[in-house]
Coordinates of C-alpha atoms in Angstrom, one line a residue:
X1 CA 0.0 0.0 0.0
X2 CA 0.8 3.5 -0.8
X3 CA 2.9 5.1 2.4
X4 CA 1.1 8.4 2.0
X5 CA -2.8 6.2 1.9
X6 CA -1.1 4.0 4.4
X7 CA -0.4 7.0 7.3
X8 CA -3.5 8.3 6.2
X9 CA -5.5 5.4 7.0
X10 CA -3.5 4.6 10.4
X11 CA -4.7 8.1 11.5
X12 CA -8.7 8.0 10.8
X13 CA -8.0 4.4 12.5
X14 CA -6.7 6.5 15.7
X15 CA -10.0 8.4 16.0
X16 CA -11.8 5.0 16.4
X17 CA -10.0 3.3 19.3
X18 CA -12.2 3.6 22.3
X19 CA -11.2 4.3 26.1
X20 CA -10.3 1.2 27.5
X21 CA -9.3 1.0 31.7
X22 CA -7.0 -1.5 32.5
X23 CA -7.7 -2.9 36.2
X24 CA -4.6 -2.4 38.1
X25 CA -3.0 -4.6 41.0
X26 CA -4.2 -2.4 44.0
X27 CA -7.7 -4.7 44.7
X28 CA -7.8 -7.5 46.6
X29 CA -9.8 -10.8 46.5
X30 CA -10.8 -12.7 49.7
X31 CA -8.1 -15.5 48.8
X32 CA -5.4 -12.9 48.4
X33 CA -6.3 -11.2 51.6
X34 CA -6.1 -14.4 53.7
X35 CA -2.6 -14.9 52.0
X36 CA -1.5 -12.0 54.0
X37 CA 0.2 -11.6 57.5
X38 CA -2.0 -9.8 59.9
X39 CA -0.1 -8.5 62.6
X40 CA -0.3 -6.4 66.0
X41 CA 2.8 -5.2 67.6
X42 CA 1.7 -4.3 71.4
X43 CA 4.3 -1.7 71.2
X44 CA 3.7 0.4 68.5
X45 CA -0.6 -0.3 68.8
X46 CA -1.2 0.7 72.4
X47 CA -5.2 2.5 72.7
X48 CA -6.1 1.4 69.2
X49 CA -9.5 0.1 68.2
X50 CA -7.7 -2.5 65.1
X51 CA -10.1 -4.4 63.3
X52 CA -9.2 -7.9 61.2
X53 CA -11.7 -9.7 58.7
X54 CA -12.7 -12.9 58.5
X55 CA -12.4 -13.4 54.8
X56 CA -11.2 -16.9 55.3
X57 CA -12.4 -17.9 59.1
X58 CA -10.1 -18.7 60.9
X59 CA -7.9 -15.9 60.7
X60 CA -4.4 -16.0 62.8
X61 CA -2.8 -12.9 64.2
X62 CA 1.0 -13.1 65.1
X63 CA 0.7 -10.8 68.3
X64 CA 4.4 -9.4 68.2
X65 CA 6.2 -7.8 71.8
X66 CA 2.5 -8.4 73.3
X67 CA 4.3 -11.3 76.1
X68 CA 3.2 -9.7 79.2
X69 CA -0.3 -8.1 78.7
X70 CA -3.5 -10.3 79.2
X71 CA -6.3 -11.3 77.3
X72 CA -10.0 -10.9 77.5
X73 CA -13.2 -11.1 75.1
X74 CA -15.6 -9.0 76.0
X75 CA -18.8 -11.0 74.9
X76 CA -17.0 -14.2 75.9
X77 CA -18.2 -15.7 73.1
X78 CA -15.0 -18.6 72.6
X79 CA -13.8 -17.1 69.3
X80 CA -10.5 -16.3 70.2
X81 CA -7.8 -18.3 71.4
X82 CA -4.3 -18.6 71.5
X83 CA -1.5 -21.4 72.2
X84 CA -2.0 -21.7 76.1
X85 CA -6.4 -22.0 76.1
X86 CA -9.4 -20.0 74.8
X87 CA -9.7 -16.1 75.4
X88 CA -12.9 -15.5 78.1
X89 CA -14.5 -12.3 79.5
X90 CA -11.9 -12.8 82.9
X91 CA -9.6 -11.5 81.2
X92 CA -6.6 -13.4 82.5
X93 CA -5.0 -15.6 79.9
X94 CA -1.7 -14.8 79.8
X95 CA 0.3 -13.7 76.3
X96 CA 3.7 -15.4 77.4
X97 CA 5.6 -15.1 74.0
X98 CA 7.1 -12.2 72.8
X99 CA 5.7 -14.1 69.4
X100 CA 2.4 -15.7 69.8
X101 CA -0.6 -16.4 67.5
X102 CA -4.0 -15.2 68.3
X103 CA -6.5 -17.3 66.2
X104 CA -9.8 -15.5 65.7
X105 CA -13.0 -18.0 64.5
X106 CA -15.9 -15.7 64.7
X107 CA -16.9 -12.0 65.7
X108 CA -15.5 -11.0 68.9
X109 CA -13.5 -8.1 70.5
X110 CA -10.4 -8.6 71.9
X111 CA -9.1 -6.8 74.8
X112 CA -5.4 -6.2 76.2
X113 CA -5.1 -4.9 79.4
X114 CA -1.8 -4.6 81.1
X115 CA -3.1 -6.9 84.6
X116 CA -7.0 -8.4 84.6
X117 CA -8.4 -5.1 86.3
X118 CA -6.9 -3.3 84.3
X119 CA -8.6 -0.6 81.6
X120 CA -8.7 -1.1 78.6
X121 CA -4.9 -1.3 76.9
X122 CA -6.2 -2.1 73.2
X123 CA -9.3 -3.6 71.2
X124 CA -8.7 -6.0 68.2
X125 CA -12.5 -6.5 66.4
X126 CA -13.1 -9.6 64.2
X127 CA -15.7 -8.6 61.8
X128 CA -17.9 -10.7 59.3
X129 CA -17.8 -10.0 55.9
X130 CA -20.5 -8.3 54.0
X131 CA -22.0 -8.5 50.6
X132 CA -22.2 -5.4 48.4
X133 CA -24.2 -5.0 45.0
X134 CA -22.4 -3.6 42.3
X135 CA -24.3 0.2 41.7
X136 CA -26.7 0.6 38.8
X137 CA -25.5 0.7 35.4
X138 CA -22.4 -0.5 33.9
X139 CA -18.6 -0.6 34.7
X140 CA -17.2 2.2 32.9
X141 CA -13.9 2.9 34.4
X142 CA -11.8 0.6 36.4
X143 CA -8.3 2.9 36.8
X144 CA -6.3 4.1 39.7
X145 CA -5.0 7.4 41.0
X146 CA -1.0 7.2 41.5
X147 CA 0.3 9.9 44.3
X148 CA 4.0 10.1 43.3
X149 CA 7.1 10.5 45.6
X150 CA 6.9 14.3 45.4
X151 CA 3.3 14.8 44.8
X152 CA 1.1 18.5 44.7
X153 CA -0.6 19.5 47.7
X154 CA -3.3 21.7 48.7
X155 CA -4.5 23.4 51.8
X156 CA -8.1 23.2 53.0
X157 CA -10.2 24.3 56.2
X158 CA -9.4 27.1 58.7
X159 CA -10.0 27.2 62.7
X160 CA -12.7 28.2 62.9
X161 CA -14.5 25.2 60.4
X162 CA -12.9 23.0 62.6
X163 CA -15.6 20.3 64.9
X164 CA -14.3 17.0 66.3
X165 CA -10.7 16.2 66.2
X166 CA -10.1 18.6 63.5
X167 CA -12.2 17.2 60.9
X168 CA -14.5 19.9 58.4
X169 CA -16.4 18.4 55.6
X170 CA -15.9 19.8 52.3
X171 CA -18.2 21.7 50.5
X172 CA -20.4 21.6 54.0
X173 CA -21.5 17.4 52.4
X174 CA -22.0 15.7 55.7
X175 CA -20.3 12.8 54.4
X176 CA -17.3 14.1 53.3
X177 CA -15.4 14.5 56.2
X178 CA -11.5 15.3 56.1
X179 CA -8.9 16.7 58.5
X180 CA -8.0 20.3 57.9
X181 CA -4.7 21.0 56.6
X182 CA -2.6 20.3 54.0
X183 CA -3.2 17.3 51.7
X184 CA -1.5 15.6 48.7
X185 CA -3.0 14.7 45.9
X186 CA -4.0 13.4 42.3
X187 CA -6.7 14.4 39.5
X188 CA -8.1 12.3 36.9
X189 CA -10.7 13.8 34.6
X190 CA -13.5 12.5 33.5
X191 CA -16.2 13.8 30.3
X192 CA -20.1 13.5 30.7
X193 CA -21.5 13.0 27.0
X194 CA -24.7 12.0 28.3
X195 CA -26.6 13.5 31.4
X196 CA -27.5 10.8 34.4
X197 CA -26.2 9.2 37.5
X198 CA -23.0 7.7 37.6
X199 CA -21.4 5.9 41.2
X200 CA -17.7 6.5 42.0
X201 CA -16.1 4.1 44.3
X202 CA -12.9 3.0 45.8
X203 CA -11.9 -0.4 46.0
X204 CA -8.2 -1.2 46.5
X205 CA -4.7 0.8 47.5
X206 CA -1.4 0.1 47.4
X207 CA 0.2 -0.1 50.2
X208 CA -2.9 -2.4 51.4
X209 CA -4.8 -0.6 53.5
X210 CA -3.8 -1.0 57.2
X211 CA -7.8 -1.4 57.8
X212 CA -7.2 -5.0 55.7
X213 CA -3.5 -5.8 56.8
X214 CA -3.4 -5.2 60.5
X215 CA -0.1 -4.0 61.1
X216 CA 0.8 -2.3 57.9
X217 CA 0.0 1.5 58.0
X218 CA -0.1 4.0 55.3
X219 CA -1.7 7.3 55.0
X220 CA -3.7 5.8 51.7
X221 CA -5.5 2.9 54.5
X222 CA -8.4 6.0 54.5
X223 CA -8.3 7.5 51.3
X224 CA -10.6 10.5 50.5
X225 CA -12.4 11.7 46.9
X226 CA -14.4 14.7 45.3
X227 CA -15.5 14.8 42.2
X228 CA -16.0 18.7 40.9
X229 CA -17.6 20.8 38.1
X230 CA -14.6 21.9 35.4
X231 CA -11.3 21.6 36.5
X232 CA -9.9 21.3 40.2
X233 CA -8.8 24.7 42.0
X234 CA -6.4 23.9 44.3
X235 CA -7.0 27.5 46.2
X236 CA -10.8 26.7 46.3
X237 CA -11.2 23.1 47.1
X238 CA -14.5 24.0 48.9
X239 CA -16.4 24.5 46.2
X240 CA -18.1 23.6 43.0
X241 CA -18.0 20.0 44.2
X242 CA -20.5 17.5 42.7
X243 CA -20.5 15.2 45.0
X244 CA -17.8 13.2 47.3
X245 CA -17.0 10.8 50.4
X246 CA -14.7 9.7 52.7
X247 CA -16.2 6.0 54.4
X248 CA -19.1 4.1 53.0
X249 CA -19.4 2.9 56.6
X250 CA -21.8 5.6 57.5
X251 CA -24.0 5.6 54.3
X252 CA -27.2 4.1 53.3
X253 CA -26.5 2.4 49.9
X254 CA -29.4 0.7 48.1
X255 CA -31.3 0.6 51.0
X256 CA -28.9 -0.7 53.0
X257 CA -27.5 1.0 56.4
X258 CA -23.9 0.6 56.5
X259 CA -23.2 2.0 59.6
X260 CA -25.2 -1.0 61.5
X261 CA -22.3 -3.3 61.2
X262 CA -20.0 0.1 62.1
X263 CA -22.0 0.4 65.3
X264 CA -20.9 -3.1 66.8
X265 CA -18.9 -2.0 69.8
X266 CA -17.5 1.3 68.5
X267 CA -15.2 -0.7 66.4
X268 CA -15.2 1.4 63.3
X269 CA -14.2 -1.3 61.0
X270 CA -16.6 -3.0 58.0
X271 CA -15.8 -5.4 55.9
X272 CA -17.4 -6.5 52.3
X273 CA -17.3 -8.4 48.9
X274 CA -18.2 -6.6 45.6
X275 CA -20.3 -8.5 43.3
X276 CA -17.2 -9.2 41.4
X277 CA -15.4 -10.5 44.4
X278 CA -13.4 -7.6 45.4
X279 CA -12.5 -7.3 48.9
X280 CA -13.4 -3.3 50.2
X281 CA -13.2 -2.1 53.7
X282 CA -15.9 0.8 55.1
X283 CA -12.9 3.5 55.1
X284 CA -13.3 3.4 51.4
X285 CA -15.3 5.8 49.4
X286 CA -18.8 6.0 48.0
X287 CA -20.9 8.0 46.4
X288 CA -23.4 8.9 43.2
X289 CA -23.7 11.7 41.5
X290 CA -26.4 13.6 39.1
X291 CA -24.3 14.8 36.7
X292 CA -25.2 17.0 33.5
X293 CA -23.2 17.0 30.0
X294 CA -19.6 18.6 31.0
X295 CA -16.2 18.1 32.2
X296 CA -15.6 16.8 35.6
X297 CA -12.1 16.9 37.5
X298 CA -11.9 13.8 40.3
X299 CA -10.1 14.9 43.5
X300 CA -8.1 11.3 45.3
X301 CA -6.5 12.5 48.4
X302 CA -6.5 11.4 52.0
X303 CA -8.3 11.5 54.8
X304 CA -5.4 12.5 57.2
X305 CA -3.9 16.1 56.7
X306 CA -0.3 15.1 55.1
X307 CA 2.1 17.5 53.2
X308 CA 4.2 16.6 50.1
X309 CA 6.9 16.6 52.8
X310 CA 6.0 14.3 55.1
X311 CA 4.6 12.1 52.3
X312 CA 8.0 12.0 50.8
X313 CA 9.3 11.4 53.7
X314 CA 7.2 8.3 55.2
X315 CA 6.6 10.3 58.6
X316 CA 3.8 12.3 59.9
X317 CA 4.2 12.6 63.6
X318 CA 4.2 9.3 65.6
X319 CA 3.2 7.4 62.6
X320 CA 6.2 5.9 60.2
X321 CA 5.9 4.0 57.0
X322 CA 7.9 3.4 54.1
X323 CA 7.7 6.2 51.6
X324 CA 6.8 5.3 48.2
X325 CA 4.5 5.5 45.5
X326 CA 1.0 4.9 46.8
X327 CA -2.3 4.1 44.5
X328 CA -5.9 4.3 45.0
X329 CA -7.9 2.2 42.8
X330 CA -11.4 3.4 41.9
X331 CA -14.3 2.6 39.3
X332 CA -16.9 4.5 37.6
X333 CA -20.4 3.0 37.0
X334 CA -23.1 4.6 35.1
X335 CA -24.1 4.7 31.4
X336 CA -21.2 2.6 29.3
X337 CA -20.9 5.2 26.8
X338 CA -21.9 8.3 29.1
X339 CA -18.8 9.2 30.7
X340 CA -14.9 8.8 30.1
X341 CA -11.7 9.3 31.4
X342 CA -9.6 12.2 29.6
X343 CA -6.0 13.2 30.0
X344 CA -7.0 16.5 29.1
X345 CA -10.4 18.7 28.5
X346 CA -11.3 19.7 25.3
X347 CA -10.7 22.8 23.8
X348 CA -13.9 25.0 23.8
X349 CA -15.6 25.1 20.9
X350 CA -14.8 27.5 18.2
X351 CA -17.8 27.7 15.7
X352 CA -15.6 26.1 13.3
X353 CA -15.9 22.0 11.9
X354 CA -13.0 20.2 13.3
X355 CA -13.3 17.6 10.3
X356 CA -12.6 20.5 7.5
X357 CA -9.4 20.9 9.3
X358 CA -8.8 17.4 9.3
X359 CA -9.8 16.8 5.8
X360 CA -8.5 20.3 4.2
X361 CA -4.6 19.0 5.7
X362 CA -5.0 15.4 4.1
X363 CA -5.7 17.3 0.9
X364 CA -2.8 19.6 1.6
X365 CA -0.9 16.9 2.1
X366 CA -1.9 14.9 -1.2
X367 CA -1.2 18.4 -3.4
X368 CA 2.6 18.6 -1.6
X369 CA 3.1 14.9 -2.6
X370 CA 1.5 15.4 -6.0
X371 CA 4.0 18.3 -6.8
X372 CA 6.6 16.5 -5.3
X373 CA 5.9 13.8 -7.9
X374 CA 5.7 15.9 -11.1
X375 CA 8.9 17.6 -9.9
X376 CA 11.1 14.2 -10.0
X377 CA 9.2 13.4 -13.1
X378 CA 10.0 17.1 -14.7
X379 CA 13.9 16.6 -13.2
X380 CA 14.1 13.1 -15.4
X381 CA 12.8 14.5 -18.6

């Protein structure tokens, strides 16, 4: 084929090739999950509420410089036990290894207390596993945000929006709490060619969230996002916001009360299974949106205030990880040819059709090759 019909055709073939999301490693299946080490270090854990799901029941947890500390379940319900006998509501079995496995069978909270009248030292919750239906429509986008090493940040919140332990909620949306502060983040775009509702929702990280691997922490375990109207403004991330979230664990979805399960004991910890048999923890984010034809900039950030600094650095104050690239995964469901991702927005209309310019160059470019023809022909005569 002619090279000049051959480039041509490659082009207009371009135009054709849809937006296709490629599912990235971040989410976790049940199998994968119980494949992992759970672990709690009584040294670095001390007046936590941890919570551990019981994707594959039992579930063992290495309890790591606990030797020393007792154990009680509070419901004494017989679902915990270790090496030396069963875990009751006395409150006196003895951890005597500074390595020792806790194996957890059902629901039950777990107390360590430093002697058995003790208070309270720590509270590890087992928690069922929940099913969750896959929102309405179709599975549009399945991508992740990736927060580099040296990522942007923005500021949000002031003093005086401050309530309870420093958290505002964005946009005044109940449900979208976050600490004030400063805050990395990432943007992916997204273009509405068809009005309607369309459901954004979290459902993996990487580092696993420390919510799913006890003992792991990272600033992603309670990841935060926002869609808004046009592009993000970093200097005004309090408005023009469509709709966002921070933990399904206090939503009604489909009916269904999610902070039931969150209630059990105070422990703020639920655990579920997608339809497609994802594994998802309540600190993840839900939410649907009414959204009208337009571009639409996706805000994934944390919960936690966190500055590029302290990201790049693994530290923000007593807690310590190991800095790195970190990814939230996150689909889009909705109308299947409604919405799509976008590296860029579109260039606002300018009265004039986009195919004449396309068209009026290939013909340019068929006259420059013609004279370029007649020229070598004229040159050999």
């Amino acid at each position: 084929m002619n090279k000049v019909v051959t480039s041509v055709v490659a082009a207009l073939a371009s135009f054709a090739i849809p937006f296709v999301a490629v599912a990235p490693a971040s989410a976790l299946t049940p199998l994968e999950i119980s494949n992992l080490t759970q672990t709690f270090d009584c040294d670095t854990m001390s007046y936590t509420n941890q919570g551990v799901g019981l994707w594959d029941s039992p579930v063992d947890v290495l309890l790591v410089n606990c030797d020393g500390y007792y154990l009680g379940d509070q419901d004494n319900t017989g679902d915990a036990e270790t090496e030396d006998g069963t875990v009751d509501s006395s409150g006196t079995l003895l951890v005597n290894d500074v390595n020792e496995l806790l194996t957890l069978s059902g629901e039950v909270d777990v107390y360590f207390l430093t002697d058995p009248g003790a208070n309270d030292f720590a509270m590890l919750a087992a928690r069922d596993i929940y099913d969750m239906a896959n929102p309405a429509g179709s599975l549009v986008v399945d991508s992740a945000g990736t927060i580099s090493l040296d990522p942007v940040q923005f500021t949000i919140g002031s003093q005086q929006d401050i309530t309870d332990e420093n958290e505002i909620t964005i946009d005044g949306n109940g449900d979208c709490g976050i600490l004030a502060g400063d805050h990395i983040y990432t943007i992916q775009r997204f273009h509405v060619t068809i009005a309607g509702q369309y459901t954004f929702r979290v459902v993996g990280t990487d580092p696993v969230s420390s919510y799913i691997q006890v003992g792991q922490y990272n600033p992603i375990s309670d990841p935060m996002i926002a869609l808004y109207d046009g592009e993000f403004d970093p200097a005004n991330a309090d408005s023009a916001v469509e709709g966002c979230n921070d933990d399904f664990n206090d939503l009604t979805i489909d009916g269904y009360n999610w902070s039931i399960p969150n209630s059990q004991s105070d422990a703020d910890h639920v655990y579920a299974t997608t339809e497609d048999g994802t594994a998802i923890e309540g600190h993840f984010p839900v939410f649907t949106a009414d959204l009208a034809v337009g571009d639409y900039s996706m805000l994934v950030t944390t919960f936690d205030n966190l500055s590029a600094e302290e990201w790049a650095n693994g530290q923000h104050g007593e807690y310590v990880w190991e800095a790195g690239v970190g990814t939230i995964e996150y689909e889009v469901w909705g109308n299947p040819v409604g919405i799509e991702a976008v590296d860029e927005f579109a260039l606002a209309s300018t009265g004039v059709d986009p195919s004449f310019g396309l068209w009026s160059g290939l013909a340019l470019a068929g006259t420059g090759v013609a004279i370029t023809v007649a020229r070598r022909r004229a040159q050999r005569s």
